[in-house]
mmCIF file of C-alpha atoms and ligand atoms in Angstrom:
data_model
loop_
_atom_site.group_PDB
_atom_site.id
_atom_site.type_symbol
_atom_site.label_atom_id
_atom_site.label_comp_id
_atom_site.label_asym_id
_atom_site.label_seq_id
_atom_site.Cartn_x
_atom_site.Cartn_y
_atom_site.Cartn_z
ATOM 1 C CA UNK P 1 81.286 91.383 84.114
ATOM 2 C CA UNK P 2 78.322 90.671 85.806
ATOM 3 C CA UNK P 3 78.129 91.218 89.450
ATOM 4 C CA UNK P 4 78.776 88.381 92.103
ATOM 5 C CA UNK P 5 76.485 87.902 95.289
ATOM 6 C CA UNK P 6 77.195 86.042 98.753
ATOM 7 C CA UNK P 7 74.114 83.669 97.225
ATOM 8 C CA UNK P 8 76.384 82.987 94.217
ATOM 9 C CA UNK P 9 79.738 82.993 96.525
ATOM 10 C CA UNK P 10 77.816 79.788 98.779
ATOM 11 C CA UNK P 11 76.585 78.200 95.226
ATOM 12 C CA UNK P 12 80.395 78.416 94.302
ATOM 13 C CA UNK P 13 81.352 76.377 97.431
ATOM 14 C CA UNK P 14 78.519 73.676 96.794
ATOM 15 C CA UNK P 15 79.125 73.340 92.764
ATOM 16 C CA UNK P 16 83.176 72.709 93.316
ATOM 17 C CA UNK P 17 83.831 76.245 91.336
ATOM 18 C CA UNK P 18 86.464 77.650 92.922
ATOM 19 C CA UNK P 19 86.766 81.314 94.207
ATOM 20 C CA UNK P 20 89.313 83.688 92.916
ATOM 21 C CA UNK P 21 89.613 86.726 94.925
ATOM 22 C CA UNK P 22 92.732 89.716 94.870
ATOM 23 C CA UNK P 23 93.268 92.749 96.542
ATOM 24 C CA UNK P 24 92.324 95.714 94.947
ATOM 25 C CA UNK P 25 93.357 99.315 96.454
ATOM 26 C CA UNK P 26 92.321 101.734 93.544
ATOM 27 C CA UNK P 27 90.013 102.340 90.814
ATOM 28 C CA UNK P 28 92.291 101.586 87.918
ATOM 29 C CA UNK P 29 93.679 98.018 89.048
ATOM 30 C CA UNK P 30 90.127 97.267 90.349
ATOM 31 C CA UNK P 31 88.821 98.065 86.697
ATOM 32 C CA UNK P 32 90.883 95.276 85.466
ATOM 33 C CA UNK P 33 90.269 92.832 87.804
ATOM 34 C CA UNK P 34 86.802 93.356 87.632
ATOM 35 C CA UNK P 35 86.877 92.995 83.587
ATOM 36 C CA UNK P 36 89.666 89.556 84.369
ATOM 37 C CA UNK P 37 86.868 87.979 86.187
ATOM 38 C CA UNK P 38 87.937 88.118 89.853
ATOM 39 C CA UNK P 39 85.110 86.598 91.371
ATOM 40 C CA UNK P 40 85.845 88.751 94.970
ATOM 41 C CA UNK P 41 87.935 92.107 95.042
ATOM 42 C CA UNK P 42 89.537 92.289 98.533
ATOM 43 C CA UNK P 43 90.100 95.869 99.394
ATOM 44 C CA UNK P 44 93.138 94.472 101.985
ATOM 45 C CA UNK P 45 95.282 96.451 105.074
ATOM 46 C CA UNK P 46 97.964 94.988 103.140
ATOM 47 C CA UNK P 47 97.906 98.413 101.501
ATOM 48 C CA UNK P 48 99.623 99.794 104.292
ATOM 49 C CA UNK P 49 102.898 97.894 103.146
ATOM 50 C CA UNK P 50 102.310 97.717 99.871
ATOM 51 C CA UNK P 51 100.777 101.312 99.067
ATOM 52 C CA UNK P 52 101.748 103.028 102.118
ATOM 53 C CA UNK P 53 105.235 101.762 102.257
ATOM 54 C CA UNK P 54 104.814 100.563 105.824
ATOM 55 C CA UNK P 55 106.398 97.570 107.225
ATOM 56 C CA UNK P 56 103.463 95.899 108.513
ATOM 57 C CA UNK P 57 99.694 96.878 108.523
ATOM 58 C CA UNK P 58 99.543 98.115 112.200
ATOM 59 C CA UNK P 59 99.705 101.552 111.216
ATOM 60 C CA UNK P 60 96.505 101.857 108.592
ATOM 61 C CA UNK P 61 93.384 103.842 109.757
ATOM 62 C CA UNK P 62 89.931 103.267 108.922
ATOM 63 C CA UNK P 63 89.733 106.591 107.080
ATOM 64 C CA UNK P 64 92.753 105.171 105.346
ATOM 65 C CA UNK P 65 90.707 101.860 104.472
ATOM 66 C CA UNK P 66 87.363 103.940 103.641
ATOM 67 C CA UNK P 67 89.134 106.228 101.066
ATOM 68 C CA UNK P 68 90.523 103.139 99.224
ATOM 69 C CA UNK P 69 87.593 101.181 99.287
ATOM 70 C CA UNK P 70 85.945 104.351 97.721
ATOM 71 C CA UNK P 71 88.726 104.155 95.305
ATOM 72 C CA UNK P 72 88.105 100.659 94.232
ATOM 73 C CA UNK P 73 84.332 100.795 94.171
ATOM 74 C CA UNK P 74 84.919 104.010 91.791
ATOM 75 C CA UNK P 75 86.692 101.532 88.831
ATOM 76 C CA UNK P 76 84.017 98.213 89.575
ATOM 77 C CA UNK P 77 80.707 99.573 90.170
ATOM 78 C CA UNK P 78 79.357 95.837 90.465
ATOM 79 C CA UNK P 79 82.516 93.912 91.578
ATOM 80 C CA UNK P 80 81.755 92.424 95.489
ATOM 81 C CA UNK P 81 84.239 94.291 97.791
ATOM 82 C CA UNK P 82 85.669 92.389 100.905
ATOM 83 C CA UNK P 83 87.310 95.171 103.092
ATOM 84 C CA UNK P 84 89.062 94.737 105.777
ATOM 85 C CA UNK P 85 88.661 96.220 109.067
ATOM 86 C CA UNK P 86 91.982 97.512 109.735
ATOM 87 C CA UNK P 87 94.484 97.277 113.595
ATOM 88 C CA UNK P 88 92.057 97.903 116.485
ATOM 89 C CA UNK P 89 89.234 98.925 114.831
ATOM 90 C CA UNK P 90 86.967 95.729 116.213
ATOM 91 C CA UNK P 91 88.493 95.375 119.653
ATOM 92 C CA UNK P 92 85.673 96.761 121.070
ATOM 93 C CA UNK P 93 81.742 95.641 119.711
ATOM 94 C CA UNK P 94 81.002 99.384 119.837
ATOM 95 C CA UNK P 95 83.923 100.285 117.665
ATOM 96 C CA UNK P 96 83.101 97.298 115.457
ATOM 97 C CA UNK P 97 79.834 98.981 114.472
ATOM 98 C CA UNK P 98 80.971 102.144 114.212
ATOM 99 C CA UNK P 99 83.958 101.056 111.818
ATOM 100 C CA UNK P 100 82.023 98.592 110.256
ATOM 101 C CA UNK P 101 79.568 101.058 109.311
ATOM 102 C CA UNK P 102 81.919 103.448 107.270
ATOM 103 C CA UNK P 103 83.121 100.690 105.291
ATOM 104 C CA UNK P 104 79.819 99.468 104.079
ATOM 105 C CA UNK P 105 79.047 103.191 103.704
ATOM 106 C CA UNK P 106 82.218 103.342 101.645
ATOM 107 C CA UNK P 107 81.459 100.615 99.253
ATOM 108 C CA UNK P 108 81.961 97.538 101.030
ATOM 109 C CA UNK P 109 79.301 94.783 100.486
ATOM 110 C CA UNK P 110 81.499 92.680 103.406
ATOM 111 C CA UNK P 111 84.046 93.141 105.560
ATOM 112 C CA UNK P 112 86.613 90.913 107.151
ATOM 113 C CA UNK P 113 87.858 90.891 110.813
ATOM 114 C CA UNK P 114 91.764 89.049 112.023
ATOM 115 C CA UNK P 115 91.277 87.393 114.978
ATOM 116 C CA UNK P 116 89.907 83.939 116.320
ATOM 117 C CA UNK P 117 87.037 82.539 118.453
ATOM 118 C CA UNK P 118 86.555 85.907 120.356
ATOM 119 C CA UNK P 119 85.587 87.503 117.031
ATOM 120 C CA UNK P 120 82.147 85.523 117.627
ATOM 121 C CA UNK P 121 80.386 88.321 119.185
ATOM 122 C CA UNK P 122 81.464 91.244 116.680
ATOM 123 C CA UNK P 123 80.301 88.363 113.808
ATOM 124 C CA UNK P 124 76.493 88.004 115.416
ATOM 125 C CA UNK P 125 76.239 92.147 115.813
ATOM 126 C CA UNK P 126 77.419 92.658 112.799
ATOM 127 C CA UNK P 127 75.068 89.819 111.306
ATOM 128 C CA UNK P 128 72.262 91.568 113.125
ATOM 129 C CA UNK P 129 73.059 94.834 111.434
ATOM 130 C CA UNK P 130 72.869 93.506 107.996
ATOM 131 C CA UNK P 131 76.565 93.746 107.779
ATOM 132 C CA UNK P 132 78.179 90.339 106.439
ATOM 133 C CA UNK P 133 81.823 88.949 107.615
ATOM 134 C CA UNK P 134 84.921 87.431 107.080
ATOM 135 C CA UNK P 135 86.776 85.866 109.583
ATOM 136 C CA UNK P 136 90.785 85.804 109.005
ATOM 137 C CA UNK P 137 92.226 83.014 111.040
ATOM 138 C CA UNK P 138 95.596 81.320 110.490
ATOM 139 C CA UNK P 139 98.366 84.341 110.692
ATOM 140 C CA UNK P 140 96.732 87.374 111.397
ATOM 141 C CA UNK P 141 99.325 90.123 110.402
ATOM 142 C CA UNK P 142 97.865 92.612 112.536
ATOM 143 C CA UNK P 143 99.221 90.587 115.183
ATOM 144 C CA UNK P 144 102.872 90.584 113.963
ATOM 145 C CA UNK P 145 104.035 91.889 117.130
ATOM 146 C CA UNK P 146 102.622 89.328 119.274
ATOM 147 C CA UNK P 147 103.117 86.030 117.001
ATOM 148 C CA UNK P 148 106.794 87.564 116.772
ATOM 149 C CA UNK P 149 107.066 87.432 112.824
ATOM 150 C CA UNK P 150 105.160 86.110 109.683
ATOM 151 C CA UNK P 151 105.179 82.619 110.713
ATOM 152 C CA UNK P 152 103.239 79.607 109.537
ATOM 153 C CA UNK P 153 100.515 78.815 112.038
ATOM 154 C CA UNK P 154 99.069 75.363 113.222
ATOM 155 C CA UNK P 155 101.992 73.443 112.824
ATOM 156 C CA UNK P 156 101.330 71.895 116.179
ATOM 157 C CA UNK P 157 98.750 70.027 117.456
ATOM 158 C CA UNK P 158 97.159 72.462 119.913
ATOM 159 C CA UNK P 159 97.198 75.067 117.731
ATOM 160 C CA UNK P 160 95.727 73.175 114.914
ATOM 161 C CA UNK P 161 92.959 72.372 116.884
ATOM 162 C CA UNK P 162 92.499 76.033 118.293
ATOM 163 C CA UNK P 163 92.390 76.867 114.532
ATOM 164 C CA UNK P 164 89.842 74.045 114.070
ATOM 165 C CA UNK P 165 87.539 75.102 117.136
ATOM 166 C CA UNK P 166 88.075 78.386 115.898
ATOM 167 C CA UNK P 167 86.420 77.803 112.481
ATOM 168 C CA UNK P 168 83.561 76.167 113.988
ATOM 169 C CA UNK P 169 82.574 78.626 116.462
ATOM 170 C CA UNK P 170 82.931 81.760 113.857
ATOM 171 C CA UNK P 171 80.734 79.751 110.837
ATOM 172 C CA UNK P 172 78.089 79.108 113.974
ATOM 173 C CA UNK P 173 77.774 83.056 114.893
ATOM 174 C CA UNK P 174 77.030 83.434 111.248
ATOM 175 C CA UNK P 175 80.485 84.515 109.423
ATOM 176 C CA UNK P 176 79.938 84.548 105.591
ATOM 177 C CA UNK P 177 83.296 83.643 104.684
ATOM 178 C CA UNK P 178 86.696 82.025 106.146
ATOM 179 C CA UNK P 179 90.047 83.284 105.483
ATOM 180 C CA UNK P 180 93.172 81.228 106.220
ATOM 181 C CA UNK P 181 96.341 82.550 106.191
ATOM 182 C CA UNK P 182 99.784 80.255 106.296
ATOM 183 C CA UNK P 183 98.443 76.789 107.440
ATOM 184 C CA UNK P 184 99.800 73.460 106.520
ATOM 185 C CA UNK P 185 97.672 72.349 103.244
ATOM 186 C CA UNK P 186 96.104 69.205 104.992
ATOM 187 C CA UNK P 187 94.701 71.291 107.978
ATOM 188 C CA UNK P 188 93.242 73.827 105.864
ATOM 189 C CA UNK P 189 91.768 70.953 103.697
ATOM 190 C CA UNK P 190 90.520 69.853 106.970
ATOM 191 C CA UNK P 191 88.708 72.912 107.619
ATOM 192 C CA UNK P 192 87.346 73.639 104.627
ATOM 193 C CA UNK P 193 85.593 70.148 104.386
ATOM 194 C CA UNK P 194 83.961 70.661 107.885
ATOM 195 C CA UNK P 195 82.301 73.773 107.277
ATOM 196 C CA UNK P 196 79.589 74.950 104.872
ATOM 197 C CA UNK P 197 80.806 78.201 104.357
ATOM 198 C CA UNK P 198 83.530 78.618 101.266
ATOM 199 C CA UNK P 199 87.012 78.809 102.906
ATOM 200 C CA UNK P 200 89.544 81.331 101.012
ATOM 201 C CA UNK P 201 93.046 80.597 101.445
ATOM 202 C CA UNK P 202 96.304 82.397 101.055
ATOM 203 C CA UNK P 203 99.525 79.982 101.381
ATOM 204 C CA UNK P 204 97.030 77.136 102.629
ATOM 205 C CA UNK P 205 97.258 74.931 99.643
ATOM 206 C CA UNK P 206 95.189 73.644 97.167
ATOM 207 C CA UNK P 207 92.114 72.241 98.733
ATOM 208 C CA UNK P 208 90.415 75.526 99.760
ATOM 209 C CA UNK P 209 87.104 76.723 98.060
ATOM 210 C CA UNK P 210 89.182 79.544 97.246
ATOM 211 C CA UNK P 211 92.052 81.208 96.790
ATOM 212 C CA UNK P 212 93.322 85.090 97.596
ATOM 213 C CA UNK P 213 96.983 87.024 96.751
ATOM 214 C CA UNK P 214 98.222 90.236 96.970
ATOM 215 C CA UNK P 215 97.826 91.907 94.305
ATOM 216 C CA UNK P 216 101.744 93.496 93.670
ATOM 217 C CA UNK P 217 102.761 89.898 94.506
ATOM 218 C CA UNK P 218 100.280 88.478 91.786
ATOM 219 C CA UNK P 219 102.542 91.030 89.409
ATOM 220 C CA UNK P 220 105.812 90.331 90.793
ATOM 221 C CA UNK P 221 106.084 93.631 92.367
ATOM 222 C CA UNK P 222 107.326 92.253 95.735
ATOM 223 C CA UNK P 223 109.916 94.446 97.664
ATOM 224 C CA UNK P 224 110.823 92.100 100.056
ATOM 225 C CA UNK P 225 111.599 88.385 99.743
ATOM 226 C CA UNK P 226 108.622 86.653 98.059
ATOM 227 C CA UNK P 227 106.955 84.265 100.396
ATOM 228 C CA UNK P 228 106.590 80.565 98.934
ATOM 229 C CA UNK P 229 102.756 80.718 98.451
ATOM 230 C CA UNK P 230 103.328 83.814 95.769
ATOM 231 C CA UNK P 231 103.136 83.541 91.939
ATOM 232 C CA UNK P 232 104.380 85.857 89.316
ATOM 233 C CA UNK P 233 101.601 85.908 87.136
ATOM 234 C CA UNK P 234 102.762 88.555 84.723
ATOM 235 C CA UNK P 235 105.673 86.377 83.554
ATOM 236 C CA UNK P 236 104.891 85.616 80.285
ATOM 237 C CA UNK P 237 102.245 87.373 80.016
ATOM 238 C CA UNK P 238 101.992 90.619 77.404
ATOM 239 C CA UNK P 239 99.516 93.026 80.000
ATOM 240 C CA UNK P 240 98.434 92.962 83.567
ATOM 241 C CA UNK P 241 94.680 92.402 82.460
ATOM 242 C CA UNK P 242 96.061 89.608 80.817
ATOM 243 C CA UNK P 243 98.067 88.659 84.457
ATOM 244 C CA UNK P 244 94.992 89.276 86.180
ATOM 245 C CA UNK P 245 93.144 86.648 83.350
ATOM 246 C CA UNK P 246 95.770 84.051 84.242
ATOM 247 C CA UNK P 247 95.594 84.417 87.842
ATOM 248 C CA UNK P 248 91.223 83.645 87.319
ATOM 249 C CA UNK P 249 91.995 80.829 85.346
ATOM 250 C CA UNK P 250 94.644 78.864 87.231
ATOM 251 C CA UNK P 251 92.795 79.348 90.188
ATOM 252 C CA UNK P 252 89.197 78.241 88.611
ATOM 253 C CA UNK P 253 91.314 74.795 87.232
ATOM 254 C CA UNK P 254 92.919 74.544 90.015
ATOM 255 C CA UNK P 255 96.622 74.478 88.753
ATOM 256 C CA UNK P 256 97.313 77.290 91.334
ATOM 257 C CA UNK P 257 98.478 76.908 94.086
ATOM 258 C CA UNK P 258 100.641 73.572 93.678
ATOM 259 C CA UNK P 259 102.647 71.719 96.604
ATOM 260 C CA UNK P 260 105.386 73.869 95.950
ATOM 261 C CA UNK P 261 103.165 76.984 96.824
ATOM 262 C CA UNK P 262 102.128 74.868 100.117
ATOM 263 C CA UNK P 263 103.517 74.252 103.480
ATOM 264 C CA UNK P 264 103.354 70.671 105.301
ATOM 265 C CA UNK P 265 102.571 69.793 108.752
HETATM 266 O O1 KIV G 1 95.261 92.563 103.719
HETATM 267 C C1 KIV G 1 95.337 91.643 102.917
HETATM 268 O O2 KIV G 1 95.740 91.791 101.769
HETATM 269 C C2 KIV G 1 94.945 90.316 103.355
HETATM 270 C C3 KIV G 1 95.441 89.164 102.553
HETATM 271 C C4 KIV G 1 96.803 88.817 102.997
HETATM 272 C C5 KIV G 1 94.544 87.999 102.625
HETATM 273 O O3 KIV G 1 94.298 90.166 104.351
#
């Protein structure tokens, strides 16, 4: 496979292709994925539930984030790694450049920060730096404690248009990429036709640029209750490069995610 580029990410946006992007938390899986055409590997802090065994991601480190990433840039030498800056680690700027700069020193060729419009500061430092981001917006699980579950977001008007004002004012400090996590489909269609930047969503429907799963719930391997946006993409299938090969393709012709994967307003 040969290897993607943020260039080639924005072309993606502008052409119509669609993005398909997984998490990835070792070299074996990540070998796969790489060779199943996953245009973005997503080295995610979902690891601390589904690796670590955790029940939310509160509790992974940075060193825990930098040894995986490690991990996954061992099995795709080329593949482009999205990491995620894990709980805390870009509350303050000086942290964010500190923690920013061990995942890029780990493999990373972006990394992604939860949060809203008061990421805009930690975007333009890290943009400064050299360092290109990812803003999560939508439900931020690091915030579990405070949004009192794993709820859909922007169901209401307000906060559909804090999510919208959000957007805005992170693609304006210079974020590379927007992640949207558990929005009603038409506000994250909504978003994704106002900016220029490709939009990657995760149980935000259809009309995103891109989309992004979990990796064990891509295979079915969910302990818990699946939620609605999740696809078993190894039923039916005979291996999991061959899961991972389905997963590219029904994102790239768009047959994934359907209105049953999608919440409404
Ligand atoms: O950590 C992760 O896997 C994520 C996805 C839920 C998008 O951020």
């Amino acid at each position: 496979m040969k290897a993607i580029t943020l260039t080639q990410l924005q072309q993606m946006k502008q052409n119509g292709e669609k993005i398909a992007m997984l998490t990835a938390y070792d070299a074996s899986f990540a070998a796969l994925e790489h060779q199943a055409g996953v245009d973005v590997l997503l080295v995610g802090d979902s690891l601390g539930m589904v690796v670590q065994g955790h029940r939310s991601t509160v509790p992974v480190r940075t060193t825990d984030m930098a040894y995986h990433t490690r991990c996954v840039r061992q099995g795709a030498a080329d593949a482009f790694l999205l990491v995620d800056m894990p709980f805390m680690a870009n509350c303050q700027l000086t942290d964010t450049v500190k923690n920013a700069k061990r995942l890029m020193q780990a493999g990373a060729n972006m990394v992604k920060l939860e949060g809203s419009h008061w990421l805009t500061e930690h975007i333009q430092l890290l943009l400064q730096a050299g360092v290109p981001s990812c803003a999560h917006i939508g439900l931020t699980p690091q915030s579990v404690n405070q949004l009192g579950g794993y709820k859909v977001q922007g169901r209401d008007k307000n906060n559909a248009d804090t999510l919208i004002a959000s957007a805005q004012a992170l693609e304006q400090a210079g974020a590379a990429l927007l992640l949207i996590e558990c929005v009603p489909s038409p506000l994250a269609k909504r978003i994704t036709q106002q900016l220029s930047i490709p939009v990657i969503g995760i149980g935000a429907g259809a009309d995103c640029d891109g989309q992004v799963l979990v990796m064990h719930d891509a295979l079915g391997l969910n302990h818990h209750s699946a939620p609605k946006f999740v696809e078993n993409f190894l039923a039916g299938q005979s291996s999991i490069l061959d899961a991972f090969s389905a997963y590219v393709k029904a994102v790239k012709a768009s047959t994934f995610p359907t209105a049953q994967h999608s919440y409404t307003e």
